[in-house]
Amino acid sequence: MFDPKAEAMPLDERAVLQRDRLRRLVDRLIAADGVQGRRLKEAGVESGAGLELTDLGGLPFTTKRDLWDAYPFGMLAVPREQIAAVHGSSGTRGRPTLVAYTRADLDLWAAMCARSLSCVGAGPGSVVHNAYGYGLFTGGIGIHQGAVALGATVVPMSGGMTGRQVRMLADLGADILTCTPAYALRLGEAAAEAGVALPALRAGVLGAEPWTDELRAAIERVLPIKAVDIYGLSEVIGPGVATECLEQDGLHVNEDHFVVEAVDPATGVPVADGVPGELVFTTPTKQALPLLRYRTGDIASLDRAECPCGRTLVRMGKVLGRADDMLVIRGVNVYPSEVERVLLGSGLIAPHYQLVVDRRRPAARLLAACEAAPGGGAPADLQERLARALRESLGLAAEIRVLPDGTVPRAEVGKAVRVVSWESGEPPVPGLR
């Protein structure tokens, strides 16, 4: 552990810490008199005094729309002159969501990412090969700062130039790989194609996109690593909000700084532990842009059972997807990650696939473009078996297309594009009809 006192803190002690920090946060938001403070007053909250953690669920939510409406600096809780850096989302769903950091926020972020790296045993002397993108996106810079805070050697590769990545992994003897799961898979395949061994590599801290245990198994077959999940979003701080330990059984949320809830996406009512819900975060220690009950849109469950690693932090399950990522196919609601679990869990296909939602007709249909695993069998047989597996497991009617090797696009930079829409014209993946 990077910070054993915080990560293994007794539950009652942490609850007092969270309560006190929540009270101070509410006072700060009211004093700032921004949208969050005004909502608190409208809800009858005049100060943080007397608030308990059990009161958190009755406080107002904050949403991405609030950040957009206040773009770029309208929700700051400190003078603009105190802002040391600005990061944000890629804007793939529209405009970028900008987030500001003070120097203290950057120090906190570095410490959280150091905790993440420590979850896989990294420490001083480790060589961290960082293939997350650098720039406005938080992934590259966050992990970089964490590696420095940990005392490790960081190799700031960013994404792309896969051949060079493989050479640097081998030449510098990296023991920790950080990148998206899709790119980790590509790096492993590229190393095999080049005949390059990576004996020093032992762990991968992989995130920035939802992924399944079935994809984890595929990555661990092509790279000599324990692959663990890391979670974060720029609005909360970036990567480092939560990370799996080597038990690979849920992501430890750094809840001394990020108080987490799971709520029903439709009603906002808290769901029971173990039940998937929308993750909601409160960030009581952030300075520039503290958020109260921020609705992430990410769907996951919470688990408060003890972990053999000794951390007492609540764990979140792997993100199933975003509330607005859910596909509705002929009356069946399904997340893309659930389809991935069935496809890759079959062992019949290679870990490269793309889901195509054909919207050229009034009733959308789902096509899954796949490539056969070695020895998987004849395409027609595979298509029938996979379609039956999806129908039996998810109640989902999907048409499977097993295509020649190399047809499905690979992730050469960053995240894989797992779902595409076919609105008109030629198919987005060659060979579909």
Short mmCIF file of C-alpha atoms in Angstrom, two decimals:
data_model
loop_
_atom_site.label_atom_id
_atom_site.label_comp_id
_atom_site.label_asym_id
_atom_site.label_seq_id
_atom_site.Cartn_x
_atom_site.Cartn_y
_atom_site.Cartn_z
CA MET A 1 0.00 0.00 0.00
CA PHE A 2 1.16 3.51 -0.77
CA ASP A 3 -0.67 4.94 2.27
CA PRO A 4 -1.46 2.08 4.68
CA LYS A 5 -2.96 4.37 7.32
CA ALA A 6 -5.61 5.59 4.88
CA GLU A 7 -6.12 2.45 2.82
CA ALA A 8 -6.48 0.11 5.82
CA MET A 9 -8.19 2.60 8.13
CA PRO A 10 -10.81 1.10 10.50
CA LEU A 11 -14.30 1.61 9.11
CA ASP A 12 -15.60 3.66 12.05
CA GLU A 13 -12.58 5.97 11.90
CA ARG A 14 -13.04 6.50 8.17
CA ALA A 15 -16.74 7.24 8.65
CA VAL A 16 -15.91 10.06 11.06
CA LEU A 17 -13.33 11.41 8.61
CA GLN A 18 -15.86 11.32 5.74
CA ARG A 19 -18.52 13.02 7.87
CA ASP A 20 -16.22 15.84 8.91
CA ARG A 21 -15.02 16.35 5.36
CA LEU A 22 -18.61 16.36 4.07
CA ARG A 23 -19.53 19.09 6.55
CA ARG A 24 -16.60 21.24 5.45
CA LEU A 25 -17.45 20.66 1.78
CA VAL A 26 -21.04 21.81 2.27
CA ASP A 27 -19.83 24.96 4.02
CA ARG A 28 -17.43 25.68 1.14
CA LEU A 29 -20.11 25.18 -1.52
CA ILE A 30 -22.57 27.45 0.28
CA ALA A 31 -19.88 30.11 0.72
CA ALA A 32 -18.96 29.93 -2.99
CA ASP A 33 -22.65 30.62 -3.84
CA GLY A 34 -22.48 28.65 -7.08
CA VAL A 35 -25.08 26.29 -8.47
CA GLN A 36 -24.29 23.59 -5.89
CA GLY A 37 -24.46 26.01 -2.97
CA ARG A 38 -27.75 27.50 -4.17
CA ARG A 39 -29.28 24.04 -4.50
CA LEU A 40 -28.25 23.23 -0.96
CA LYS A 41 -29.99 26.37 0.31
CA GLU A 42 -33.09 25.53 -1.73
CA ALA A 43 -33.06 22.10 -0.06
CA GLY A 44 -33.04 23.80 3.36
CA VAL A 45 -29.34 23.22 4.11
CA GLU A 46 -27.82 26.40 5.55
CA SER A 47 -24.50 24.92 6.70
CA GLY A 48 -22.65 21.66 7.07
CA ALA A 49 -22.96 21.68 10.85
CA GLY A 50 -24.83 18.67 12.15
CA LEU A 51 -24.81 16.75 8.86
CA GLU A 52 -24.21 13.00 9.11
CA LEU A 53 -23.12 10.60 6.39
CA THR A 54 -26.63 9.17 6.45
CA ASP A 55 -27.87 12.59 5.29
CA LEU A 56 -25.82 12.43 2.09
CA GLY A 57 -28.54 10.63 0.12
CA GLY A 58 -30.94 13.53 0.72
CA LEU A 59 -28.62 16.21 -0.68
CA PRO A 60 -28.96 17.49 -4.27
CA PHE A 61 -27.24 15.79 -7.22
CA THR A 62 -24.74 17.45 -9.56
CA THR A 63 -24.65 16.45 -13.24
CA LYS A 64 -22.55 16.86 -16.34
CA ARG A 65 -25.14 19.34 -17.60
CA ASP A 66 -24.15 21.62 -14.70
CA LEU A 67 -20.53 21.54 -15.86
CA TRP A 68 -21.55 22.26 -19.44
CA ASP A 69 -23.82 25.12 -18.43
CA ALA A 70 -20.98 26.65 -16.38
CA TYR A 71 -18.33 26.08 -19.08
CA PRO A 72 -15.45 26.75 -18.74
CA PHE A 73 -14.86 28.12 -15.22
CA GLY A 74 -18.30 28.84 -13.81
CA MET A 75 -18.19 26.17 -11.08
CA LEU A 76 -14.79 27.03 -9.60
CA ALA A 77 -14.66 27.15 -5.81
CA VAL A 78 -11.35 29.07 -5.80
CA PRO A 79 -10.14 32.21 -7.66
CA ARG A 80 -9.11 31.44 -11.25
CA GLU A 81 -5.59 32.61 -10.45
CA GLN A 82 -5.14 29.56 -8.20
CA ILE A 83 -5.71 27.12 -11.08
CA ALA A 84 -2.53 25.22 -11.90
CA ALA A 85 -3.86 22.96 -14.68
CA VAL A 86 -6.92 22.16 -16.74
CA HIS A 87 -7.84 18.72 -18.04
CA GLY A 88 -11.03 17.22 -19.35
CA SER A 89 -12.87 14.58 -21.27
CA SER A 90 -12.25 13.93 -24.93
CA GLY A 91 -15.63 15.33 -25.88
CA THR A 92 -16.63 12.18 -27.76
CA ARG A 93 -20.24 12.75 -26.69
CA GLY A 94 -20.23 16.45 -27.56
CA ARG A 95 -18.33 19.33 -26.04
CA PRO A 96 -15.34 18.66 -23.74
CA THR A 97 -16.00 18.61 -20.01
CA LEU A 98 -13.27 20.75 -18.49
CA VAL A 99 -11.94 20.25 -14.97
CA ALA A 100 -9.58 22.60 -13.14
CA TYR A 101 -6.91 21.67 -10.57
CA THR A 102 -5.04 23.64 -7.93
CA ARG A 103 -1.54 22.57 -6.95
CA ALA A 104 -3.02 20.74 -3.98
CA ASP A 105 -5.45 18.94 -6.33
CA LEU A 106 -2.53 17.82 -8.50
CA ASP A 107 -0.72 16.51 -5.41
CA LEU A 108 -3.86 14.61 -4.39
CA TRP A 109 -4.24 13.17 -7.88
CA ALA A 110 -0.61 12.02 -7.90
CA ALA A 111 -1.08 10.31 -4.54
CA MET A 112 -4.23 8.52 -5.77
CA CYS A 113 -2.43 7.24 -8.87
CA ALA A 114 0.49 6.16 -6.69
CA ARG A 115 -2.01 4.13 -4.66
CA SER A 116 -3.23 2.57 -7.92
CA LEU A 117 0.24 1.54 -8.99
CA SER A 118 0.97 0.19 -5.52
CA CYS A 119 -2.09 -2.05 -5.87
CA VAL A 120 -0.09 -4.21 -8.30
CA GLY A 121 3.13 -4.11 -6.31
CA ALA A 122 4.85 -1.22 -8.04
CA GLY A 123 7.28 0.82 -5.99
CA PRO A 124 10.61 2.62 -6.10
CA GLY A 125 12.69 0.94 -8.77
CA SER A 126 9.72 -0.12 -10.88
CA VAL A 127 9.71 0.86 -14.55
CA VAL A 128 6.23 2.04 -15.57
CA HIS A 129 5.58 1.96 -19.31
CA ASN A 130 2.79 4.52 -19.67
CA ALA A 131 0.88 4.14 -22.94
CA TYR A 132 -2.15 6.19 -21.92
CA GLY A 133 -2.63 9.30 -24.01
CA TYR A 134 -1.08 12.56 -22.85
CA GLY A 135 -2.81 15.90 -23.30
CA LEU A 136 -6.22 17.17 -22.22
CA PHE A 137 -7.17 13.56 -21.45
CA THR A 138 -6.32 12.74 -17.84
CA GLY A 139 -4.96 9.22 -18.32
CA GLY A 140 -1.35 9.83 -19.30
CA ILE A 141 -0.59 12.76 -17.00
CA GLY A 142 -2.33 11.17 -14.02
CA ILE A 143 -0.39 7.91 -14.15
CA HIS A 144 2.82 9.83 -14.90
CA GLN A 145 2.44 11.94 -11.75
CA GLY A 146 1.58 8.86 -9.71
CA ALA A 147 4.66 6.99 -10.88
CA VAL A 148 6.87 9.95 -9.98
CA ALA A 149 5.24 10.26 -6.53
CA LEU A 150 5.83 6.53 -6.01
CA GLY A 151 9.52 6.84 -6.83
CA ALA A 152 9.25 4.68 -9.95
CA THR A 153 10.80 5.30 -13.35
CA VAL A 154 8.13 6.38 -15.81
CA VAL A 155 8.43 5.89 -19.57
CA PRO A 156 6.01 8.46 -21.11
CA MET A 157 5.18 6.64 -24.36
CA SER A 158 1.59 7.84 -24.84
CA GLY A 159 -0.38 5.92 -27.49
CA GLY A 160 0.41 4.74 -31.00
CA MET A 161 3.62 3.63 -32.77
CA THR A 162 3.08 0.06 -31.58
CA GLY A 163 6.36 -1.31 -32.91
CA ARG A 164 8.32 1.29 -30.96
CA GLN A 165 6.26 0.55 -27.85
CA VAL A 166 7.21 -3.14 -28.01
CA ARG A 167 10.90 -2.27 -28.44
CA MET A 168 10.87 0.11 -25.46
CA LEU A 169 9.05 -2.42 -23.28
CA ALA A 170 11.80 -4.92 -24.01
CA ASP A 171 14.82 -2.60 -23.94
CA LEU A 172 13.90 -0.77 -20.72
CA GLY A 173 12.66 -3.85 -18.90
CA ALA A 174 9.32 -2.37 -17.84
CA ASP A 175 7.60 -4.36 -15.10
CA ILE A 176 4.36 -2.32 -15.12
CA LEU A 177 2.26 -1.54 -18.19
CA THR A 178 -0.42 1.16 -18.09
CA CYS A 179 -2.81 1.61 -21.02
CA THR A 180 -6.31 0.69 -22.19
CA PRO A 181 -7.20 -3.03 -22.17
CA ALA A 182 -7.71 -2.98 -25.94
CA TYR A 183 -4.23 -1.57 -26.48
CA ALA A 184 -2.67 -4.05 -24.04
CA LEU A 185 -4.12 -6.83 -26.17
CA ARG A 186 -2.66 -5.25 -29.30
CA LEU A 187 0.77 -4.83 -27.67
CA GLY A 188 0.81 -8.49 -26.67
CA GLU A 189 -0.05 -9.60 -30.18
CA ALA A 190 2.51 -7.21 -31.70
CA ALA A 191 5.23 -8.55 -29.38
CA ALA A 192 4.42 -12.11 -30.45
CA GLU A 193 4.42 -11.12 -34.13
CA ALA A 194 7.85 -9.51 -33.69
CA GLY A 195 9.22 -12.44 -31.69
CA VAL A 196 9.98 -10.13 -28.74
CA ALA A 197 9.88 -11.57 -25.22
CA LEU A 198 8.93 -9.37 -22.27
CA PRO A 199 10.21 -11.31 -19.25
CA ALA A 200 10.33 -8.32 -16.88
CA LEU A 201 6.67 -7.41 -17.34
CA ARG A 202 4.47 -8.58 -14.46
CA ALA A 203 1.40 -6.35 -14.11
CA GLY A 204 -0.87 -4.14 -16.15
CA VAL A 205 -3.03 -1.29 -14.80
CA LEU A 206 -5.64 -1.07 -17.53
CA GLY A 207 -8.63 1.24 -17.79
CA ALA A 208 -10.40 4.12 -19.57
CA GLU A 209 -13.00 1.74 -21.05
CA PRO A 210 -15.32 -0.98 -19.73
CA TRP A 211 -13.89 -4.49 -20.04
CA THR A 212 -14.74 -7.96 -18.86
CA ASP A 213 -12.99 -10.82 -17.09
CA GLU A 214 -13.12 -12.65 -20.42
CA LEU A 215 -11.04 -9.90 -22.05
CA ARG A 216 -8.73 -10.01 -19.01
CA ALA A 217 -8.10 -13.69 -19.71
CA ALA A 218 -7.32 -12.93 -23.36
CA ILE A 219 -4.82 -10.22 -22.35
CA GLU A 220 -3.12 -12.47 -19.82
CA ARG A 221 -2.69 -15.12 -22.53
CA VAL A 222 -0.66 -12.75 -24.75
CA LEU A 223 1.22 -10.82 -22.03
CA PRO A 224 3.00 -12.18 -18.92
CA ILE A 225 0.99 -9.97 -16.57
CA LYS A 226 -1.68 -9.80 -13.93
CA ALA A 227 -4.15 -7.42 -15.57
CA VAL A 228 -6.06 -5.18 -13.14
CA ASP A 229 -8.73 -2.58 -13.69
CA ILE A 230 -8.37 1.11 -12.83
CA TYR A 231 -11.30 3.53 -12.77
CA GLY A 232 -11.58 7.27 -12.85
CA LEU A 233 -13.18 10.14 -14.70
CA SER A 234 -11.95 13.64 -15.22
CA GLU A 235 -14.85 15.26 -13.37
CA VAL A 236 -13.95 13.41 -10.15
CA ILE A 237 -10.16 13.72 -10.56
CA GLY A 238 -9.03 11.38 -13.36
CA PRO A 239 -7.55 7.89 -13.01
CA GLY A 240 -6.91 6.83 -9.43
CA VAL A 241 -10.46 6.95 -8.09
CA ALA A 242 -10.51 3.15 -7.73
CA THR A 243 -8.22 0.24 -8.63
CA GLU A 244 -8.18 -3.52 -8.33
CA CYS A 245 -5.52 -5.15 -6.20
CA LEU A 246 -3.85 -8.41 -7.24
CA GLU A 247 -6.87 -10.33 -5.92
CA GLN A 248 -8.65 -9.08 -9.08
CA ASP A 249 -11.98 -9.06 -7.24
CA GLY A 250 -13.32 -5.51 -7.40
CA LEU A 251 -11.79 -2.05 -7.47
CA HIS A 252 -10.88 -0.41 -4.16
CA VAL A 253 -12.44 3.08 -4.08
CA ASN A 254 -10.30 5.71 -2.36
CA GLU A 255 -13.31 6.68 -0.29
CA ASP A 256 -11.40 8.90 2.12
CA HIS A 257 -11.38 11.37 -0.80
CA PHE A 258 -14.21 10.09 -3.02
CA VAL A 259 -17.40 9.15 -1.19
CA VAL A 260 -19.26 6.72 -3.44
CA GLU A 261 -22.92 5.75 -3.73
CA ALA A 262 -24.81 3.56 -6.20
CA VAL A 263 -28.32 4.71 -7.17
CA ASP A 264 -31.09 3.60 -9.46
CA PRO A 265 -30.41 5.48 -12.75
CA ALA A 266 -34.11 6.22 -13.26
CA THR A 267 -35.17 7.27 -9.75
CA GLY A 268 -31.93 8.32 -8.05
CA VAL A 269 -32.82 6.13 -5.06
CA PRO A 270 -29.84 4.24 -3.52
CA VAL A 271 -29.62 0.55 -4.44
CA ALA A 272 -28.42 -2.24 -2.14
CA ASP A 273 -24.81 -3.38 -2.13
CA GLY A 274 -24.28 -5.97 -4.85
CA VAL A 275 -26.98 -4.46 -7.09
CA PRO A 276 -25.74 -2.58 -10.17
CA GLY A 277 -26.55 1.10 -10.02
CA GLU A 278 -25.28 4.44 -11.28
CA LEU A 279 -22.13 5.51 -9.46
CA VAL A 280 -22.38 8.85 -7.66
CA PHE A 281 -19.30 10.54 -6.20
CA THR A 282 -18.75 13.33 -3.70
CA THR A 283 -15.25 14.86 -3.66
CA PRO A 284 -14.83 16.55 -0.27
CA THR A 285 -11.09 17.25 -0.47
CA LYS A 286 -10.82 18.73 -3.97
CA GLN A 287 -10.23 22.47 -4.01
CA ALA A 288 -10.78 23.89 -7.49
CA LEU A 289 -13.87 21.93 -8.51
CA PRO A 290 -15.38 20.02 -5.57
CA LEU A 291 -18.51 18.10 -6.52
CA LEU A 292 -21.45 17.03 -4.38
CA ARG A 293 -23.19 13.80 -5.41
CA TYR A 294 -21.95 13.86 -9.02
CA ARG A 295 -23.87 11.44 -11.24
CA THR A 296 -21.32 9.66 -13.43
CA GLY A 297 -23.63 7.64 -15.66
CA ASP A 298 -21.38 4.61 -15.04
CA ILE A 299 -23.15 1.42 -13.93
CA ALA A 300 -21.49 -0.81 -11.31
CA SER A 301 -22.22 -2.42 -7.94
CA LEU A 302 -20.57 -1.90 -4.53
CA ASP A 303 -19.13 -4.56 -2.20
CA ARG A 304 -18.15 -3.89 1.43
CA ALA A 305 -16.84 -7.38 2.21
CA GLU A 306 -13.28 -7.75 3.51
CA CYS A 307 -10.48 -8.15 0.97
CA PRO A 308 -7.50 -10.43 1.65
CA CYS A 309 -5.16 -7.62 0.61
CA GLY A 310 -5.91 -5.79 3.88
CA ARG A 311 -7.46 -2.67 2.37
CA THR A 312 -10.69 -1.70 4.10
CA LEU A 313 -11.90 0.46 1.23
CA VAL A 314 -15.24 -0.35 -0.36
CA ARG A 315 -14.91 -2.12 -3.71
CA MET A 316 -16.82 -1.43 -6.88
CA GLY A 317 -17.43 -4.07 -9.50
CA LYS A 318 -16.28 -3.68 -13.06
CA VAL A 319 -18.23 -1.00 -14.90
CA LEU A 320 -20.93 -2.67 -17.00
CA GLY A 321 -21.28 0.41 -19.17
CA ARG A 322 -22.83 3.84 -19.09
CA ALA A 323 -26.51 4.36 -18.47
CA ASP A 324 -26.76 5.89 -21.95
CA ASP A 325 -24.71 3.07 -23.56
CA MET A 326 -27.46 0.50 -23.12
CA LEU A 327 -28.58 -1.07 -26.38
CA VAL A 328 -32.26 -1.80 -26.97
CA ILE A 329 -32.57 -4.58 -29.54
CA ARG A 330 -36.08 -5.79 -30.28
CA GLY A 331 -37.24 -5.08 -26.76
CA VAL A 332 -34.16 -6.49 -25.00
CA ASN A 333 -31.99 -4.07 -22.98
CA VAL A 334 -28.34 -5.06 -22.89
CA TYR A 335 -24.95 -3.46 -22.21
CA PRO A 336 -22.16 -4.11 -24.74
CA SER A 337 -19.99 -5.56 -21.95
CA GLU A 338 -22.59 -8.30 -21.41
CA VAL A 339 -22.32 -9.28 -25.08
CA GLU A 340 -18.53 -9.30 -24.77
CA ARG A 341 -18.74 -11.62 -21.79
CA VAL A 342 -20.69 -14.20 -23.80
CA LEU A 343 -18.66 -13.89 -27.01
CA LEU A 344 -15.20 -14.08 -25.46
CA GLY A 345 -16.32 -16.52 -22.77
CA SER A 346 -17.24 -19.01 -25.48
CA GLY A 347 -13.57 -19.52 -26.40
CA LEU A 348 -14.67 -19.73 -30.02
CA ILE A 349 -13.53 -16.33 -31.27
CA ALA A 350 -10.43 -14.17 -31.12
CA PRO A 351 -10.63 -11.19 -28.72
CA HIS A 352 -11.39 -8.79 -31.58
CA TYR A 353 -15.00 -8.00 -32.32
CA GLN A 354 -17.28 -5.12 -33.17
CA LEU A 355 -20.99 -4.75 -32.51
CA VAL A 356 -22.90 -3.11 -35.34
CA VAL A 357 -26.37 -1.71 -34.68
CA ASP A 358 -28.12 -1.76 -38.04
CA ARG A 359 -30.59 1.14 -37.98
CA ARG A 360 -31.46 1.12 -41.69
CA ARG A 361 -34.84 -0.40 -40.83
CA PRO A 362 -37.49 0.69 -38.29
CA ALA A 363 -36.60 -2.26 -36.01
CA ALA A 364 -32.88 -2.16 -35.22
CA ARG A 365 -30.92 -5.40 -35.49
CA LEU A 366 -27.60 -6.28 -33.88
CA LEU A 367 -24.75 -7.80 -35.84
CA ALA A 368 -21.56 -9.04 -34.18
CA ALA A 369 -18.51 -8.98 -36.42
CA CYS A 370 -15.99 -11.52 -35.09
CA GLU A 371 -12.90 -13.48 -36.07
CA ALA A 372 -12.52 -17.18 -35.28
CA ALA A 373 -10.10 -18.35 -32.62
CA PRO A 374 -7.46 -20.85 -33.81
CA GLY A 375 -9.19 -24.19 -34.19
CA GLY A 376 -12.57 -22.59 -33.54
CA GLY A 377 -14.32 -24.39 -36.37
CA ALA A 378 -16.19 -23.54 -39.55
CA PRO A 379 -17.68 -20.04 -39.72
CA ALA A 380 -21.25 -21.25 -40.25
CA ASP A 381 -21.05 -23.51 -37.19
CA LEU A 382 -19.50 -20.74 -35.07
CA GLN A 383 -22.18 -18.28 -36.11
CA GLU A 384 -24.94 -20.66 -35.07
CA ARG A 385 -23.32 -21.56 -31.74
CA LEU A 386 -22.61 -17.94 -30.78
CA ALA A 387 -26.07 -16.75 -31.73
CA ARG A 388 -27.54 -19.53 -29.58
CA ALA A 389 -25.26 -18.59 -26.65
CA LEU A 390 -26.40 -14.96 -26.77
CA ARG A 391 -30.03 -16.01 -27.00
CA GLU A 392 -29.77 -18.43 -24.07
CA SER A 393 -27.66 -16.18 -21.83
CA LEU A 394 -29.14 -12.74 -22.53
CA GLY A 395 -32.36 -13.40 -24.40
CA LEU A 396 -30.77 -11.42 -27.22
CA ALA A 397 -31.35 -12.00 -30.92
CA ALA A 398 -28.13 -11.16 -32.73
CA GLU A 399 -26.69 -12.10 -36.10
CA ILE A 400 -23.08 -13.30 -35.94
CA ARG A 401 -20.64 -12.78 -38.79
CA VAL A 402 -17.34 -14.66 -38.57
CA LEU A 403 -14.97 -12.75 -40.84
CA PRO A 404 -11.41 -13.39 -42.12
CA ASP A 405 -8.52 -12.66 -39.75
CA GLY A 406 -7.57 -9.00 -39.67
CA THR A 407 -10.98 -7.71 -40.79
CA VAL A 408 -12.15 -6.32 -37.44
CA PRO A 409 -10.37 -3.01 -36.62
CA ARG A 410 -7.62 -3.16 -33.96
CA ALA A 411 -6.99 -0.50 -31.32
CA GLU A 412 -3.69 1.06 -32.35
CA VAL A 413 -4.25 4.13 -30.15
CA GLY A 414 -6.28 4.25 -26.95
CA LYS A 415 -9.75 2.81 -26.63
CA ALA A 416 -11.35 0.18 -28.83
CA VAL A 417 -14.48 1.15 -30.73
CA ARG A 418 -16.74 -1.74 -29.75
CA VAL A 419 -20.10 -0.43 -30.98
CA VAL A 420 -20.85 1.34 -34.24
CA SER A 421 -24.10 2.37 -35.89
CA TRP A 422 -25.01 1.53 -39.48
CA GLU A 423 -27.39 4.23 -40.65
CA SER A 424 -27.03 3.98 -44.43
CA GLY A 425 -24.63 3.15 -47.23
CA GLU A 426 -21.80 0.65 -47.00
CA PRO A 427 -21.34 -1.46 -43.83
CA PRO A 428 -18.91 -0.07 -41.22
CA VAL A 429 -17.10 -3.44 -41.17
CA PRO A 430 -16.26 -5.09 -44.52
CA GLY A 431 -18.11 -8.32 -45.13
CA LEU A 432 -21.36 -7.42 -43.36
CA ARG A 433 -24.66 -7.46 -45.15
#
